[in-house]
PDB file of N, CA and C in Angstrom:
ATOM      1  N   MET A  32      -7.362   6.920  29.733  1.00  0.00           N
ATOM      2  CA  MET A  32      -6.753   8.070  29.063  1.00  0.00           C
ATOM      3  C   MET A  32      -5.535   8.529  29.853  1.00  0.00           C
ATOM      4  N   ALA A  33      -4.591   9.124  29.141  1.00  0.00           N
ATOM      5  CA  ALA A  33      -3.347   9.578  29.753  1.00  0.00           C
ATOM      6  C   ALA A  33      -3.599  10.772  30.672  1.00  0.00           C
ATOM      7  N   ASN A  34      -2.762  10.891  31.688  1.00  0.00           N
ATOM      8  CA  ASN A  34      -2.909  11.979  32.657  1.00  0.00           C
ATOM      9  C   ASN A  34      -1.825  13.047  32.528  1.00  0.00           C
ATOM     10  N   HIS A  35      -0.618  12.656  32.187  1.00  0.00           N
ATOM     11  CA  HIS A  35       0.474  13.618  32.057  1.00  0.00           C
ATOM     12  C   HIS A  35       0.362  14.363  30.737  1.00  0.00           C
ATOM     13  N   LYS A  36       0.856  15.595  30.768  1.00  0.00           N
ATOM     14  CA  LYS A  36       0.795  16.434  29.581  1.00  0.00           C
ATOM     15  C   LYS A  36       1.509  15.777  28.388  1.00  0.00           C
ATOM     16  N   SER A  37       2.673  15.221  28.649  1.00  0.00           N
ATOM     17  CA  SER A  37       3.456  14.595  27.577  1.00  0.00           C
ATOM     18  C   SER A  37       2.760  13.335  27.054  1.00  0.00           C
ATOM     19  N   ALA A  38       2.111  12.587  27.952  1.00  0.00           N
ATOM     20  CA  ALA A  38       1.407  11.369  27.544  1.00  0.00           C
ATOM     21  C   ALA A  38       0.184  11.712  26.697  1.00  0.00           C
ATOM     22  N   ILE A  39      -0.472  12.818  27.036  1.00  0.00           N
ATOM     23  CA  ILE A  39      -1.626  13.270  26.250  1.00  0.00           C
ATOM     24  C   ILE A  39      -1.175  13.637  24.833  1.00  0.00           C
ATOM     25  N   LYS A  40      -0.040  14.338  24.746  1.00  0.00           N
ATOM     26  CA  LYS A  40       0.500  14.720  23.440  1.00  0.00           C
ATOM     27  C   LYS A  40       0.858  13.483  22.621  1.00  0.00           C
ATOM     28  N   ARG A  41       1.526  12.515  23.255  1.00  0.00           N
ATOM     29  CA  ARG A  41       1.903  11.294  22.558  1.00  0.00           C
ATOM     30  C   ARG A  41       0.666  10.555  22.047  1.00  0.00           C
ATOM     31  N   HIS A  42      -0.397  10.558  22.849  1.00  0.00           N
ATOM     32  CA  HIS A  42      -1.632   9.886  22.437  1.00  0.00           C
ATOM     33  C   HIS A  42      -2.220  10.555  21.195  1.00  0.00           C
ATOM     34  N   LYS A  43      -2.236  11.895  21.195  1.00  0.00           N
ATOM     35  CA  LYS A  43      -2.734  12.632  20.026  1.00  0.00           C
ATOM     36  C   LYS A  43      -1.898  12.307  18.794  1.00  0.00           C
ATOM     37  N   GLN A  44      -0.576  12.254  18.977  1.00  0.00           N
ATOM     38  CA  GLN A  44       0.318  11.947  17.867  1.00  0.00           C
ATOM     39  C   GLN A  44       0.065  10.548  17.323  1.00  0.00           C
ATOM     40  N   SER A  45      -0.168   9.614  18.234  1.00  0.00           N
ATOM     41  CA  SER A  45      -0.396   8.228  17.792  1.00  0.00           C
ATOM     42  C   SER A  45      -1.694   8.117  17.000  1.00  0.00           C
ATOM     43  N   LEU A  46      -2.711   8.874  17.395  1.00  0.00           N
ATOM     44  CA  LEU A  46      -3.980   8.855  16.655  1.00  0.00           C
ATOM     45  C   LEU A  46      -3.802   9.415  15.246  1.00  0.00           C
ATOM     46  N   LYS A  47      -3.050  10.517  15.138  1.00  0.00           N
ATOM     47  CA  LYS A  47      -2.782  11.109  13.821  1.00  0.00           C
ATOM     48  C   LYS A  47      -2.004  10.141  12.948  1.00  0.00           C
ATOM     49  N   ARG A  48      -0.984   9.513  13.535  1.00  0.00           N
ATOM     50  CA  ARG A  48      -0.140   8.586  12.780  1.00  0.00           C
ATOM     51  C   ARG A  48      -0.955   7.382  12.322  1.00  0.00           C
ATOM     52  N   ALA A  49      -1.824   6.886  13.199  1.00  0.00           N
ATOM     53  CA  ALA A  49      -2.651   5.727  12.848  1.00  0.00           C
ATOM     54  C   ALA A  49      -3.574   6.063  11.677  1.00  0.00           C
ATOM     55  N   ALA A  50      -4.140   7.259  11.693  1.00  0.00           N
ATOM     56  CA  ALA A  50      -5.027   7.683  10.604  1.00  0.00           C
ATOM     57  C   ALA A  50      -4.247   7.800   9.290  1.00  0.00           C
ATOM     58  N   ARG A  51      -3.036   8.343   9.380  1.00  0.00           N
ATOM     59  CA  ARG A  51      -2.198   8.503   8.190  1.00  0.00           C
ATOM     60  C   ARG A  51      -1.819   7.139   7.618  1.00  0.00           C
ATOM     61  N   ASN A  52      -1.440   6.214   8.494  1.00  0.00           N
ATOM     62  CA  ASN A  52      -1.070   4.869   8.052  1.00  0.00           C
ATOM     63  C   ASN A  52      -2.267   4.142   7.446  1.00  0.00           C
ATOM     64  N   ARG A  53      -3.451   4.310   8.048  1.00  0.00           N
ATOM     65  CA  ARG A  53      -4.658   3.668   7.538  1.00  0.00           C
ATOM     66  C   ARG A  53      -4.953   4.158   6.123  1.00  0.00           C
ATOM     67  N   ALA A  54      -4.787   5.458   5.895  1.00  0.00           N
ATOM     68  CA  ALA A  54      -5.021   6.029   4.563  1.00  0.00           C
ATOM     69  C   ALA A  54      -4.038   5.442   3.555  1.00  0.00           C
ATOM     70  N   GLN A  55      -2.775   5.310   3.948  1.00  0.00           N
ATOM     71  CA  GLN A  55      -1.762   4.736   3.068  1.00  0.00           C
ATOM     72  C   GLN A  55      -2.107   3.292   2.712  1.00  0.00           C
ATOM     73  N   ARG A  56      -2.505   2.510   3.711  1.00  0.00           N
ATOM     74  CA  ARG A  56      -2.843   1.102   3.464  1.00  0.00           C
ATOM     75  C   ARG A  56      -4.073   0.973   2.569  1.00  0.00           C
ATOM     76  N   THR A  57      -5.019   1.885   2.713  1.00  0.00           N
ATOM     77  CA  THR A  57      -6.203   1.876   1.856  1.00  0.00           C
ATOM     78  C   THR A  57      -5.810   2.167   0.414  1.00  0.00           C
ATOM     79  N   ARG A  58      -4.904   3.117   0.219  1.00  0.00           N
ATOM     80  CA  ARG A  58      -4.414   3.423  -1.134  1.00  0.00           C
ATOM     81  C   ARG A  58      -3.746   2.198  -1.747  1.00  0.00           C
ATOM     82  N   VAL A  59      -2.979   1.473  -0.927  1.00  0.00           N
ATOM     83  CA  VAL A  59      -2.308   0.251  -1.406  1.00  0.00           C
ATOM     84  C   VAL A  59      -3.346  -0.767  -1.858  1.00  0.00           C
ATOM     85  N   LYS A  60      -4.353  -1.004  -1.032  1.00  0.00           N
ATOM     86  CA  LYS A  60      -5.389  -1.986  -1.369  1.00  0.00           C
ATOM     87  C   LYS A  60      -6.097  -1.620  -2.670  1.00  0.00           C
ATOM     88  N   ASN A  61      -6.426  -0.335  -2.835  1.00  0.00           N
ATOM     89  CA  ASN A  61      -7.124   0.097  -4.041  1.00  0.00           C
ATOM     90  C   ASN A  61      -6.240  -0.043  -5.281  1.00  0.00           C
ATOM     91  N   ALA A  62      -4.956   0.263  -5.139  1.00  0.00           N
ATOM     92  CA  ALA A  62      -4.029   0.145  -6.264  1.00  0.00           C
ATOM     93  C   ALA A  62      -3.890  -1.315  -6.688  1.00  0.00           C
ATOM     94  N   VAL A  63      -3.770  -2.213  -5.711  1.00  0.00           N
ATOM     95  CA  VAL A  63      -3.639  -3.642  -6.002  1.00  0.00           C
ATOM     96  C   VAL A  63      -4.929  -4.155  -6.655  1.00  0.00           C
ATOM     97  N   LYS A  64      -6.057  -3.682  -6.156  1.00  0.00           N
ATOM     98  CA  LYS A  64      -7.348  -4.088  -6.701  1.00  0.00           C
ATOM     99  C   LYS A  64      -7.487  -3.671  -8.168  1.00  0.00           C
ATOM    100  N   ASP A  65      -6.988  -2.473  -8.497  1.00  0.00           N
ATOM    101  CA  ASP A  65      -7.043  -1.993  -9.881  1.00  0.00           C
ATOM    102  C   ASP A  65      -6.209  -2.878 -10.803  1.00  0.00           C
ATOM    103  N   VAL A  66      -5.032  -3.288 -10.327  1.00  0.00           N
ATOM    104  CA  VAL A  66      -4.182  -4.159 -11.141  1.00  0.00           C
ATOM    105  C   VAL A  66      -4.875  -5.499 -11.353  1.00  0.00           C
ATOM    106  N   ARG A  67      -5.414  -6.069 -10.280  1.00  0.00           N
ATOM    107  CA  ARG A  67      -6.111  -7.363 -10.377  1.00  0.00           C
ATOM    108  C   ARG A  67      -7.285  -7.280 -11.349  1.00  0.00           C
ATOM    109  N   ALA A  68      -8.014  -6.165 -11.322  1.00  0.00           N
ATOM    110  CA  ALA A  68      -9.165  -5.998 -12.227  1.00  0.00           C
ATOM    111  C   ALA A  68      -8.702  -5.960 -13.681  1.00  0.00           C
ATOM    112  N   ALA A  69      -7.586  -5.277 -13.935  1.00  0.00           N
ATOM    113  CA  ALA A  69      -7.051  -5.205 -15.298  1.00  0.00           C
ATOM    114  C   ALA A  69      -6.585  -6.589 -15.764  1.00  0.00           C
ATOM    115  N   ILE A  70      -6.006  -7.362 -14.846  1.00  0.00           N
ATOM    116  CA  ILE A  70      -5.564  -8.721 -15.181  1.00  0.00           C
ATOM    117  C   ILE A  70      -6.780  -9.595 -15.496  1.00  0.00           C
ATOM    118  N   GLN A  71      -7.820  -9.476 -14.690  1.00  0.00           N
ATOM    119  CA  GLN A  71      -9.057 -10.248 -14.918  1.00  0.00           C
ATOM    120  C   GLN A  71      -9.659  -9.912 -16.280  1.00  0.00           C
ATOM    121  N   GLY A  72      -9.559  -8.634 -16.678  1.00  0.00           N
ATOM    122  CA  GLY A  72     -10.122  -8.196 -17.950  1.00  0.00           C
ATOM    123  C   GLY A  72      -9.223  -8.481 -19.142  1.00  0.00           C
ATOM    124  N   ASN A  73      -8.090  -9.138 -18.905  1.00  0.00           N
ATOM    125  CA  ASN A  73      -7.126  -9.471 -19.969  1.00  0.00           C
ATOM    126  C   ASN A  73      -6.663  -8.234 -20.740  1.00  0.00           C
ATOM    127  N   ASP A  74      -6.570  -7.094 -20.056  1.00  0.00           N
ATOM    128  CA  ASP A  74      -6.121  -5.849 -20.690  1.00  0.00           C
ATOM    129  C   ASP A  74      -4.654  -5.624 -20.336  1.00  0.00           C
ATOM    130  N   LYS A  75      -3.774  -6.042 -21.247  1.00  0.00           N
ATOM    131  CA  LYS A  75      -2.330  -6.018 -20.991  1.00  0.00           C
ATOM    132  C   LYS A  75      -1.807  -4.601 -20.761  1.00  0.00           C
ATOM    133  N   GLY A  76      -2.197  -3.662 -21.626  1.00  0.00           N
ATOM    134  CA  GLY A  76      -1.712  -2.284 -21.522  1.00  0.00           C
ATOM    135  C   GLY A  76      -2.143  -1.624 -20.229  1.00  0.00           C
ATOM    136  N   LEU A  77      -3.418  -1.774 -19.912  1.00  0.00           N
ATOM    137  CA  LEU A  77      -3.944  -1.188 -18.680  1.00  0.00           C
ATOM    138  C   LEU A  77      -3.307  -1.829 -17.455  1.00  0.00           C
ATOM    139  N   ALA A  78      -3.106  -3.138 -17.514  1.00  0.00           N
ATOM    140  CA  ALA A  78      -2.502  -3.850 -16.389  1.00  0.00           C
ATOM    141  C   ALA A  78      -1.092  -3.342 -16.127  1.00  0.00           C
ATOM    142  N   GLN A  79      -0.323  -3.093 -17.179  1.00  0.00           N
ATOM    143  CA  GLN A  79       1.042  -2.576 -17.006  1.00  0.00           C
ATOM    144  C   GLN A  79       1.029  -1.172 -16.419  1.00  0.00           C
ATOM    145  N   LYS A  80       0.098  -0.351 -16.884  1.00  0.00           N
ATOM    146  CA  LYS A  80      -0.019   1.015 -16.369  1.00  0.00           C
ATOM    147  C   LYS A  80      -0.405   0.986 -14.888  1.00  0.00           C
ATOM    148  N   GLN A  81      -1.382   0.155 -14.554  1.00  0.00           N
ATOM    149  CA  GLN A  81      -1.827   0.043 -13.165  1.00  0.00           C
ATOM    150  C   GLN A  81      -0.727  -0.541 -12.284  1.00  0.00           C
ATOM    151  N   LEU A  82       0.060  -1.485 -12.837  1.00  0.00           N
ATOM    152  CA  LEU A  82       1.166  -2.077 -12.086  1.00  0.00           C
ATOM    153  C   LEU A  82       2.201  -1.016 -11.738  1.00  0.00           C
ATOM    154  N   SER A  83       2.486  -0.145 -12.680  1.00  0.00           N
ATOM    155  CA  SER A  83       3.445   0.935 -12.442  1.00  0.00           C
ATOM    156  C   SER A  83       2.968   1.839 -11.301  1.00  0.00           C
ATOM    157  N   GLU A  84       1.692   2.198 -11.336  1.00  0.00           N
ATOM    158  CA  GLU A  84       1.123   3.052 -10.285  1.00  0.00           C
ATOM    159  C   GLU A  84       1.105   2.325  -8.947  1.00  0.00           C
ATOM    160  N   ALA A  85       0.730   1.053  -8.959  1.00  0.00           N
ATOM    161  CA  ALA A  85       0.672   0.266  -7.722  1.00  0.00           C
ATOM    162  C   ALA A  85       2.058   0.106  -7.119  1.00  0.00           C
ATOM    163  N   SER A  86       3.062  -0.096  -7.958  1.00  0.00           N
ATOM    164  CA  SER A  86       4.435  -0.226  -7.469  1.00  0.00           C
ATOM    165  C   SER A  86       4.870   1.044  -6.751  1.00  0.00           C
ATOM    166  N   SER A  87       4.513   2.174  -7.330  1.00  0.00           N
ATOM    167  CA  SER A  87       4.848   3.464  -6.731  1.00  0.00           C
ATOM    168  C   SER A  87       4.151   3.639  -5.380  1.00  0.00           C
ATOM    169  N   VAL A  88       2.871   3.329  -5.335  1.00  0.00           N
ATOM    170  CA  VAL A  88       2.096   3.464  -4.093  1.00  0.00           C
ATOM    171  C   VAL A  88       2.655   2.535  -3.015  1.00  0.00           C
ATOM    172  N   LEU A  89       2.972   1.300  -3.401  1.00  0.00           N
ATOM    173  CA  LEU A  89       3.524   0.336  -2.449  1.00  0.00           C
ATOM    174  C   LEU A  89       4.890   0.781  -1.926  1.00  0.00           C
ATOM    175  N   ALA A  90       5.733   1.271  -2.814  1.00  0.00           N
ATOM    176  CA  ALA A  90       7.063   1.715  -2.409  1.00  0.00           C
ATOM    177  C   ALA A  90       6.977   2.899  -1.448  1.00  0.00           C
ATOM    178  N   LYS A  91       6.071   3.828  -1.726  1.00  0.00           N
ATOM    179  CA  LYS A  91       5.899   4.986  -0.851  1.00  0.00           C
ATOM    180  C   LYS A  91       5.382   4.558   0.523  1.00  0.00           C
ATOM    181  N   ALA A  92       4.413   3.650   0.524  1.00  0.00           N
ATOM    182  CA  ALA A  92       3.856   3.172   1.799  1.00  0.00           C
ATOM    183  C   ALA A  92       4.923   2.450   2.610  1.00  0.00           C
ATOM    184  N   ALA A  93       5.776   1.682   1.939  1.00  0.00           N
ATOM    185  CA  ALA A  93       6.855   0.967   2.623  1.00  0.00           C
ATOM    186  C   ALA A  93       7.883   1.955   3.162  1.00  0.00           C
ATOM    187  N   GLY A  94       8.180   2.969   2.390  1.00  0.00           N
ATOM    188  CA  GLY A  94       9.148   3.974   2.812  1.00  0.00           C
ATOM    189  C   GLY A  94       8.685   4.750   4.024  1.00  0.00           C
ATOM    190  N   LYS A  95       7.385   4.933   4.148  1.00  0.00           N
ATOM    191  CA  LYS A  95       6.830   5.674   5.277  1.00  0.00           C
ATOM    192  C   LYS A  95       6.516   4.774   6.468  1.00  0.00           C
ATOM    193  N   GLY A  96       6.685   3.470   6.282  1.00  0.00           N
ATOM    194  CA  GLY A  96       6.482   2.549   7.395  1.00  0.00           C
ATOM    195  C   GLY A  96       5.044   2.099   7.582  1.00  0.00           C
ATOM    196  N   ALA A  97       4.162   2.440   6.653  1.00  0.00           N
ATOM    197  CA  ALA A  97       2.760   2.027   6.774  1.00  0.00           C
ATOM    198  C   ALA A  97       2.620   0.543   6.454  1.00  0.00           C
ATOM    199  N   VAL A  98       3.529   0.036   5.594  1.00  0.00           N
ATOM    200  CA  VAL A  98       3.550  -1.367   5.188  1.00  0.00           C
ATOM    201  C   VAL A  98       4.992  -1.830   5.316  1.00  0.00           C
ATOM    202  N   HIS A  99       5.183  -3.067   5.739  1.00  0.00           N
ATOM    203  CA  HIS A  99       6.540  -3.597   5.849  1.00  0.00           C
ATOM    204  C   HIS A  99       7.169  -3.675   4.463  1.00  0.00           C
ATOM    205  N   TRP A 100       8.453  -3.364   4.361  1.00  0.00           N
ATOM    206  CA  TRP A 100       9.110  -3.310   3.051  1.00  0.00           C
ATOM    207  C   TRP A 100       9.125  -4.658   2.346  1.00  0.00           C
ATOM    208  N   LYS A 101       9.202  -5.753   3.111  1.00  0.00           N
ATOM    209  CA  LYS A 101       9.193  -7.074   2.468  1.00  0.00           C
ATOM    210  C   LYS A 101       7.803  -7.401   1.929  1.00  0.00           C
ATOM    211  N   LYS A 102       6.767  -6.972   2.622  1.00  0.00           N
ATOM    212  CA  LYS A 102       5.407  -7.196   2.145  1.00  0.00           C
ATOM    213  C   LYS A 102       5.180  -6.421   0.852  1.00  0.00           C
ATOM    214  N   ALA A 103       5.683  -5.178   0.802  1.00  0.00           N
ATOM    215  CA  ALA A 103       5.544  -4.365  -0.408  1.00  0.00           C
ATOM    216  C   ALA A 103       6.273  -5.027  -1.572  1.00  0.00           C
ATOM    217  N   ALA A 104       7.485  -5.501  -1.325  1.00  0.00           N
ATOM    218  CA  ALA A 104       8.274  -6.153  -2.377  1.00  0.00           C
ATOM    219  C   ALA A 104       7.575  -7.413  -2.871  1.00  0.00           C
ATOM    220  N   ARG A 105       7.004  -8.169  -1.944  1.00  0.00           N
ATOM    221  CA  ARG A 105       6.313  -9.408  -2.297  1.00  0.00           C
ATOM    222  C   ARG A 105       5.089  -9.116  -3.167  1.00  0.00           C
ATOM    223  N   LYS A 106       4.319  -8.091  -2.795  1.00  0.00           N
ATOM    224  CA  LYS A 106       3.131  -7.740  -3.567  1.00  0.00           C
ATOM    225  C   LYS A 106       3.508  -7.262  -4.971  1.00  0.00           C
ATOM    226  N   ILE A 107       4.529  -6.421  -5.061  1.00  0.00           N
ATOM    227  CA  ILE A 107       4.979  -5.926  -6.365  1.00  0.00           C
ATOM    228  C   ILE A 107       5.421  -7.097  -7.232  1.00  0.00           C
ATOM    229  N   SER A 108       6.180  -8.007  -6.635  1.00  0.00           N
ATOM    230  CA  SER A 108       6.692  -9.164  -7.373  1.00  0.00           C
ATOM    231  C   SER A 108       5.561 -10.037  -7.898  1.00  0.00           C
ATOM    232  N   ARG A 109       4.594 -10.316  -7.062  1.00  0.00           N
ATOM    233  CA  ARG A 109       3.484 -11.190  -7.470  1.00  0.00           C
ATOM    234  C   ARG A 109       2.607 -10.537  -8.530  1.00  0.00           C
ATOM    235  N   LEU A 110       2.396  -9.224  -8.384  1.00  0.00           N
ATOM    236  CA  LEU A 110       1.604  -8.524  -9.396  1.00  0.00           C
ATOM    237  C   LEU A 110       2.339  -8.502 -10.734  1.00  0.00           C
ATOM    238  N   ALA A 111       3.642  -8.252 -10.689  1.00  0.00           N
ATOM    239  CA  ALA A 111       4.442  -8.232 -11.924  1.00  0.00           C
ATOM    240  C   ALA A 111       4.425  -9.593 -12.593  1.00  0.00           C
ATOM    241  N   LYS A 112       4.528 -10.628 -11.785  1.00  0.00           N
ATOM    242  CA  LYS A 112       4.497 -11.993 -12.307  1.00  0.00           C
ATOM    243  C   LYS A 112       3.159 -12.275 -13.014  1.00  0.00           C
ATOM    244  N   ALA A 113       2.071 -11.804 -12.402  1.00  0.00           N
ATOM    245  CA  ALA A 113       0.741 -12.025 -12.987  1.00  0.00           C
ATOM    246  C   ALA A 113       0.586 -11.246 -14.288  1.00  0.00           C
ATOM    247  N   VAL A 114       1.097 -10.019 -14.319  1.00  0.00           N
ATOM    248  CA  VAL A 114       1.007  -9.213 -15.535  1.00  0.00           C
ATOM    249  C   VAL A 114       1.852  -9.818 -16.651  1.00  0.00           C
ATOM    250  N   ASN A 115       3.039 -10.318 -16.306  1.00  0.00           N
ATOM    251  CA  ASN A 115       3.907 -10.945 -17.310  1.00  0.00           C
ATOM    252  C   ASN A 115       3.305 -12.240 -17.836  1.00  0.00           C
ATOM    253  N   ALA A 116       2.630 -12.981 -16.979  1.00  0.00           N
ATOM    254  CA  ALA A 116       1.965 -14.214 -17.422  1.00  0.00           C
ATOM    255  C   ALA A 116       0.846 -13.866 -18.396  1.00  0.00           C
ATOM    256  N   LEU A 117       0.212 -12.738 -18.189  1.00  0.00           N
ATOM    257  CA  LEU A 117      -0.844 -12.274 -19.075  1.00  0.00           C
ATOM    258  C   LEU A 117      -0.265 -12.009 -20.465  1.00  0.00           C
ATOM    259  N   GLU A 118       0.942 -11.450 -20.518  1.00  0.00           N
ATOM    260  CA  GLU A 118       1.586 -11.158 -21.796  1.00  0.00           C
ATOM    261  C   GLU A 118       1.933 -12.430 -22.564  1.00  0.00           C
ATOM    262  N   ALA A 119       2.319 -13.470 -21.835  1.00  0.00           N
ATOM    263  CA  ALA A 119       2.763 -14.708 -22.465  1.00  0.00           C
ATOM    264  C   ALA A 119       1.628 -15.403 -23.232  1.00  0.00           C
ATOM    265  N   GLU A 120       0.422 -15.176 -22.796  1.00  0.00           N
ATOM    266  CA  GLU A 120      -0.717 -15.872 -23.426  1.00  0.00           C
ATOM    267  C   GLU A 120      -1.041 -15.335 -24.799  1.00  0.00           C
TER     268      GLU A 120
END
């Protein structure tokens, strides 16, 4: 454990930030899972709605630094591709 006053403060801040980032990443996982479930169920309308929400959650997480921006873009792209393939059928 840290001994200096400033190091103790930094440690507390890092714990808070880690908890905040973990919550953001959990929201991302749940949003992606919802889109995948809609795709599995062949529900085009629901999949598009869930994709819109997931895109928003991913963009926010990337903006806050909880997820790398390229990872967020890649996930959005792949989900959109899957939803569009669902429409083609």
